[in-house]
mmCIF file of C-alpha atoms in Angstrom:
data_model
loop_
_atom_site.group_PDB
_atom_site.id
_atom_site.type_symbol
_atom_site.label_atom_id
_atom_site.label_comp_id
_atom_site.label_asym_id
_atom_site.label_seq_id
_atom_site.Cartn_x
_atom_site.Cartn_y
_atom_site.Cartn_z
ATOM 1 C CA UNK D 1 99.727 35.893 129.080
ATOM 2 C CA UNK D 2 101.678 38.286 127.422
ATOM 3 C CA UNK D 3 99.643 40.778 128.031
ATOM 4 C CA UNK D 4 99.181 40.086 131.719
ATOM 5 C CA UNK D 5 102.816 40.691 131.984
ATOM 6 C CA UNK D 6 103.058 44.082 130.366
ATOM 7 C CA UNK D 7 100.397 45.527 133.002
ATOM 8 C CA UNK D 8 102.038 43.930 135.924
ATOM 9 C CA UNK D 9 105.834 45.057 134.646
ATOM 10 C CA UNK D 10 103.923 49.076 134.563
ATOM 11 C CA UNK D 11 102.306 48.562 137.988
ATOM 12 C CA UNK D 12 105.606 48.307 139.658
ATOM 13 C CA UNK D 13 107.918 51.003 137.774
ATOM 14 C CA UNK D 14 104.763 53.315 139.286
ATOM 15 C CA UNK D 15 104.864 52.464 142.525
ATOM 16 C CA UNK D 16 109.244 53.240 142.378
ATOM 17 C CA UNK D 17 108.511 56.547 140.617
ATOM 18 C CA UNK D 18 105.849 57.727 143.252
ATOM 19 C CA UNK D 19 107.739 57.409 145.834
ATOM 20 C CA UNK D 20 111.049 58.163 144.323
ATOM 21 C CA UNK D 21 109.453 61.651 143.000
ATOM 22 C CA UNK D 22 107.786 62.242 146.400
ATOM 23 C CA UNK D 23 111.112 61.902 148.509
ATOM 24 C CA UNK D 24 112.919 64.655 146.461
ATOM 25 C CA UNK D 25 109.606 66.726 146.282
ATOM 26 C CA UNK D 26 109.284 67.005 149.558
ATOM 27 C CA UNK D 27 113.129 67.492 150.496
ATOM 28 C CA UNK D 28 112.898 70.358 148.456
ATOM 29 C CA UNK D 29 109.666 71.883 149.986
ATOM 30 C CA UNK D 30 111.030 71.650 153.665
ATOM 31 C CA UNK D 31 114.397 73.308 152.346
ATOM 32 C CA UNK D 32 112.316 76.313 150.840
ATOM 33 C CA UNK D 33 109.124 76.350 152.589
ATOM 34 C CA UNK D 34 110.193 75.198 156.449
ATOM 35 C CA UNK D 35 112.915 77.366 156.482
ATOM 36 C CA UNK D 36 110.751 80.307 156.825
ATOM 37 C CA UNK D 37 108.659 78.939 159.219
ATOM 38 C CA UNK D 38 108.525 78.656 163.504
ATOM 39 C CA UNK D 39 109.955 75.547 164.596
ATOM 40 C CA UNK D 40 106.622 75.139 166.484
ATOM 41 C CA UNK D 41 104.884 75.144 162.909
ATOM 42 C CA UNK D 42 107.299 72.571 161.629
ATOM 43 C CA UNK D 43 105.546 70.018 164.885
ATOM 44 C CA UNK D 44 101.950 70.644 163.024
ATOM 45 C CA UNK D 45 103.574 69.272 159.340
ATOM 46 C CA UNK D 46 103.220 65.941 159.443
ATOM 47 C CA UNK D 47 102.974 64.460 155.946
ATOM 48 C CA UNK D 48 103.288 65.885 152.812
ATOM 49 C CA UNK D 49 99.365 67.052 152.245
ATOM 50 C CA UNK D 50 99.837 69.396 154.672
ATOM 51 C CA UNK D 51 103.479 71.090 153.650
ATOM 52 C CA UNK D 52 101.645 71.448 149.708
ATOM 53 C CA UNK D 53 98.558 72.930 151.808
ATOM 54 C CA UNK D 54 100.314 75.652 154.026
ATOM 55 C CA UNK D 55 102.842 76.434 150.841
ATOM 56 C CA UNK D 56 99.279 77.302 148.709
ATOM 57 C CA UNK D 57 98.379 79.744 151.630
ATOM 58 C CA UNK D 58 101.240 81.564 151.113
ATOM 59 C CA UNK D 59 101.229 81.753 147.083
ATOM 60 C CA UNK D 60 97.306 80.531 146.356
ATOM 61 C CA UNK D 61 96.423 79.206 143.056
ATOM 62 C CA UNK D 62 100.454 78.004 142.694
ATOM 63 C CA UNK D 63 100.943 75.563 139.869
ATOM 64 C CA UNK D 64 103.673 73.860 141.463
ATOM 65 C CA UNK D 65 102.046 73.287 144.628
ATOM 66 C CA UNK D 66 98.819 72.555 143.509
ATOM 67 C CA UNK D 67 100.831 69.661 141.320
ATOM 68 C CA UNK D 68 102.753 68.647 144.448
ATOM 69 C CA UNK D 69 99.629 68.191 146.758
ATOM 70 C CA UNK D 70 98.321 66.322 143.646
ATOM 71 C CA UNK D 71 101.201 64.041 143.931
ATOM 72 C CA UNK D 72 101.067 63.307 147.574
ATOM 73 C CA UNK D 73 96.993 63.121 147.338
ATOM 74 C CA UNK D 74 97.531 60.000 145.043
ATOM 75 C CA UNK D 75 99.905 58.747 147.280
ATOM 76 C CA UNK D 76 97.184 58.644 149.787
ATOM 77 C CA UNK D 77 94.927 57.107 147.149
ATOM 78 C CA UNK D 78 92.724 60.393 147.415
ATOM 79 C CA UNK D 79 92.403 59.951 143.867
ATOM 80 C CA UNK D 80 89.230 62.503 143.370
ATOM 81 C CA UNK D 81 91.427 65.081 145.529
ATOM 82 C CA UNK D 82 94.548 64.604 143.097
ATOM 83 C CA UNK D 83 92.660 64.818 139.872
ATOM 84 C CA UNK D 84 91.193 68.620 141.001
ATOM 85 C CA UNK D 85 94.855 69.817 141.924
ATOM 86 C CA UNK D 86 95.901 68.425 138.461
ATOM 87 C CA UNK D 87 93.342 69.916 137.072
ATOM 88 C CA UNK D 88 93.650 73.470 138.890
ATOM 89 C CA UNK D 89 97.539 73.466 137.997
ATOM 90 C CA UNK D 90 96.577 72.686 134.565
ATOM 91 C CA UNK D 91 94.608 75.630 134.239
ATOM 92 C CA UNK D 92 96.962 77.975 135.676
ATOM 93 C CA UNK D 93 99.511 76.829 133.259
ATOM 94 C CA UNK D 94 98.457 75.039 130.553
ATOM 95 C CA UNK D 95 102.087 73.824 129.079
ATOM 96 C CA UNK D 96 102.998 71.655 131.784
ATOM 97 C CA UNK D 97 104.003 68.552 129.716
ATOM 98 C CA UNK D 98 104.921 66.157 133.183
ATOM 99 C CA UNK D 99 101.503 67.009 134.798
ATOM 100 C CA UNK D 100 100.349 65.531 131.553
ATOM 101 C CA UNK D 101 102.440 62.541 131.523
ATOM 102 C CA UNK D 102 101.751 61.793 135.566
ATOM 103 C CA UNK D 103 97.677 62.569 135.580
ATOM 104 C CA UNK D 104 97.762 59.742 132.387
ATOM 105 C CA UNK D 105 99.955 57.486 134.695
ATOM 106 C CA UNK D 106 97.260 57.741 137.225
ATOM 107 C CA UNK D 107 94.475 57.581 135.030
ATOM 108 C CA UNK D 108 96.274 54.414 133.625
ATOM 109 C CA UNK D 109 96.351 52.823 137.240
ATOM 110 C CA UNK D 110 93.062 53.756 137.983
ATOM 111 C CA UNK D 111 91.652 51.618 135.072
ATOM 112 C CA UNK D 112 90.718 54.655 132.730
ATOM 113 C CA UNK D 113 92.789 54.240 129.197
ATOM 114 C CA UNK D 114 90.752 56.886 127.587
ATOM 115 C CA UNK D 115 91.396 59.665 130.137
ATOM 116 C CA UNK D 116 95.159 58.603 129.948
ATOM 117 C CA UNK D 117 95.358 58.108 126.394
ATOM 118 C CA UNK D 118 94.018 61.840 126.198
ATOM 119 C CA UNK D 119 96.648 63.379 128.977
ATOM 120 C CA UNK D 120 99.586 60.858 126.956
ATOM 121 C CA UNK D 121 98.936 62.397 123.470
ATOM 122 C CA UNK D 122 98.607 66.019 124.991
ATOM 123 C CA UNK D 123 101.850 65.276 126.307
ATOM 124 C CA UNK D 124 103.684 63.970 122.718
ATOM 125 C CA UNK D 125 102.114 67.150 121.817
ATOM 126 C CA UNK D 126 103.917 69.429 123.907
ATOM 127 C CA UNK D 127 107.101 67.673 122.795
ATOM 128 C CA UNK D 128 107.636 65.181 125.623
ATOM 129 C CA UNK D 129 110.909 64.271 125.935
ATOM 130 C CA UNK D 130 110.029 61.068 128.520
ATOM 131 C CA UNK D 131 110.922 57.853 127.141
ATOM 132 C CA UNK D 132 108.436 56.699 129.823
ATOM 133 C CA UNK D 133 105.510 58.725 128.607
ATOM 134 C CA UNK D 134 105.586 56.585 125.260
ATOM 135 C CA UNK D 135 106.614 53.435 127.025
ATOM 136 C CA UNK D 136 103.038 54.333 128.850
ATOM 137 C CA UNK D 137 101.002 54.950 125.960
ATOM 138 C CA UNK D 138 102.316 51.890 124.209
ATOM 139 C CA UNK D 139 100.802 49.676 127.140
ATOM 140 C CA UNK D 140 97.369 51.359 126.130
ATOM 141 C CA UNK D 141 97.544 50.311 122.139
ATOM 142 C CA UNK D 142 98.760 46.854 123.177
ATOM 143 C CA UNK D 143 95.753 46.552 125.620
ATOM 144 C CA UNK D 144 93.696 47.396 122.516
ATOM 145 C CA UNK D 145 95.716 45.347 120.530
ATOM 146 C CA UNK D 146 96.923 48.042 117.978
ATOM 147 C CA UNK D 147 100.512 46.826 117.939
ATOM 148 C CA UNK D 148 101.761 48.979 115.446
ATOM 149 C CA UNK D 149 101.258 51.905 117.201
ATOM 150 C CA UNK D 150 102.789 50.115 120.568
ATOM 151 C CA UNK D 151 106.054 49.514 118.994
ATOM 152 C CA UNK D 152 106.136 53.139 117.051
ATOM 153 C CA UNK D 153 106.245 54.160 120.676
ATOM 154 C CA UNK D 154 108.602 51.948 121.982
ATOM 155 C CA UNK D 155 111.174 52.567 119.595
ATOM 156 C CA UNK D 156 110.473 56.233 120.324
ATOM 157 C CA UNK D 157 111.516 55.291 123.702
ATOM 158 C CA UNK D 158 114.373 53.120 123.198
ATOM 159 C CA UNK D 159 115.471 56.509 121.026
ATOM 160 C CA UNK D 160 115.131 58.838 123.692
ATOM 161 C CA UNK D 161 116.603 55.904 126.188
ATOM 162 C CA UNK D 162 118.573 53.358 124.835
ATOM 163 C CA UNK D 163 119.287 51.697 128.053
ATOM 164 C CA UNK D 164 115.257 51.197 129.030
ATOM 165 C CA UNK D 165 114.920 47.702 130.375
ATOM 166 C CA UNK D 166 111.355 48.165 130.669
ATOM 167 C CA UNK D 167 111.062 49.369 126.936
ATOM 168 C CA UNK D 168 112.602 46.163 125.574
ATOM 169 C CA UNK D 169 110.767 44.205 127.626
ATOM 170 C CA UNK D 170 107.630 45.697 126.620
ATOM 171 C CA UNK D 171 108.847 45.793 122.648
ATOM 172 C CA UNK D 172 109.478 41.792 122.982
ATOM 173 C CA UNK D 173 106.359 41.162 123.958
ATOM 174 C CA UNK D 174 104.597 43.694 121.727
ATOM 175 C CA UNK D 175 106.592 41.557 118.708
ATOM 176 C CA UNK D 176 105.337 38.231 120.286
ATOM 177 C CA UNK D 177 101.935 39.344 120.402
ATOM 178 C CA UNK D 178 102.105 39.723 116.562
ATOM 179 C CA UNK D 179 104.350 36.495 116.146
ATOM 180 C CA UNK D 180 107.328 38.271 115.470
ATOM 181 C CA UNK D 181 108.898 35.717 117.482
ATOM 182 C CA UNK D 182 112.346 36.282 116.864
ATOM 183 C CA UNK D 183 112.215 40.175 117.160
ATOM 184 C CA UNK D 184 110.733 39.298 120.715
ATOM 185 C CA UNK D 185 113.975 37.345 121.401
ATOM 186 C CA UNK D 186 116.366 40.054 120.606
ATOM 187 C CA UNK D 187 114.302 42.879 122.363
ATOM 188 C CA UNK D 188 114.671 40.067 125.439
ATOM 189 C CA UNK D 189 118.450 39.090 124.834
ATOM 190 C CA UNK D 190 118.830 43.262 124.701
ATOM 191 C CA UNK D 191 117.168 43.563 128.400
ATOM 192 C CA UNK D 192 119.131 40.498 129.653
ATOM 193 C CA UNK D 193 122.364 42.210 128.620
ATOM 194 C CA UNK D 194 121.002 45.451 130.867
ATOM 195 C CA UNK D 195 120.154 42.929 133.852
ATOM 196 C CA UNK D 196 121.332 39.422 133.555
ATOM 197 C CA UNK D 197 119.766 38.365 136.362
ATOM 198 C CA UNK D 198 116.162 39.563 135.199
ATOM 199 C CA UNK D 199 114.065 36.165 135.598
ATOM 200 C CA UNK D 200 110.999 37.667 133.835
ATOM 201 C CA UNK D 201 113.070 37.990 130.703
ATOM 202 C CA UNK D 202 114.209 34.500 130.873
ATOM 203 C CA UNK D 203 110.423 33.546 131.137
ATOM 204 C CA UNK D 204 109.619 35.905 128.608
ATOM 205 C CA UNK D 205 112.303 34.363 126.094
ATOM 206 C CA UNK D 206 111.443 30.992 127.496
ATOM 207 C CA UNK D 207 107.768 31.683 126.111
ATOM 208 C CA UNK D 208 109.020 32.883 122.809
ATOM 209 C CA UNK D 209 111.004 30.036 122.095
ATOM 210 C CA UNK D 210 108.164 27.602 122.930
ATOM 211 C CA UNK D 211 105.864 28.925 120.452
ATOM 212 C CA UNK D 212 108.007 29.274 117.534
ATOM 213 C CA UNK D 213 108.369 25.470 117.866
#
């Protein structure tokens, strides 16, 4: 049960940050890309495929567009589509720590923890400063039950963002997966302080309680 509620808590924070990241993405493409452009051209743009499309006709091979239409590709669920513009921005610059962190998000959704460990750790190699990218990874050792490793990274998290509601509610139930029952309750009591009207917590806390009597 625990565990059911750590993959459905990462399910929705991806859904937010999709469409949250697409919104300003595409803002800033019609501000740089449209305004150069025939008003009659604008008619023809009609979702954000095609803006990434006619922006890599004017600079091919473009790391940042190739990662945009990547973006908006998985948006569409055009998952085979996203993972080649991931992997063709990739290759034109290697360092890019956030294509990293969102092709392992995807990989993650998709069902393939291996490909998303890989693109996670590539990611704490290149220094990732995203408390989400270890909040991530630390769903993929708890799946696997190595719960050591899931709260190393969640306390790298909490580090980088001390105010992560999903973090402690992740880190309680990493510590009640082990029996660390009353470590679970403060890592809940800390995410009920950020949202007091969180219900899952109160479940979550409710559960703790009942097994440690």
């Amino acid at each position: 049960l625990f565990g059911f509620l750590i993959e459905q808590g990462f399910i929705r924070w991806q859904k937010r940050r999709l469409q949250t990241y697409m919104a300003v993405a595409c803002v800033a493409i019609l501000f740089g890309i449209l305004s150069v452009k025939t008003f009659a051209q604008c008619k023809i743009w009609n979702n954000s495929v095609t803006v990434w499309s006619e922006m890599l006709k004017d600079i091919p091979g473009h790391w940042f567009a190739l990662y945009g239409r990547a973006k908006a590709y998985e948006l569409e669920k055009k998952y085979d589509l996203a993972l080649a513009d991931y992997a063709q921005a990739l290759s034109a610059k290697p360092d890019l720590v956030w294509v990293y962190e969102n092709r392992g998000t995807m990989f993650y959704n998709l069902g393939h923890e291996d490909e998303a460990l890989k693109d996670f750790d590539q990611a704490v190699i290149l220094e990732s400063k995203s408390a989400e990218v270890f909040n991530n990874r630390s769903l993929i050792h708890s799946n696997r039950k190595n719960y050591e490793a899931a709260l190393a990274d969640l306390d790298k998290a909490l580090e980088l963002k001390p105010d992560y509601l999903l973090a402690y509610r992740n880190r309680g139930l990493a510590y009640a997966a082990v029996k660390a029952y009353e470590r679970a309750l403060e890592d809940f009591d800390r995410g009920l302080v950020l949202d007091l009207s969180n219900a899952e917590l109160y479940y979550c806390r409710s559960l703790a309680y009942v097994h440690m009597n």
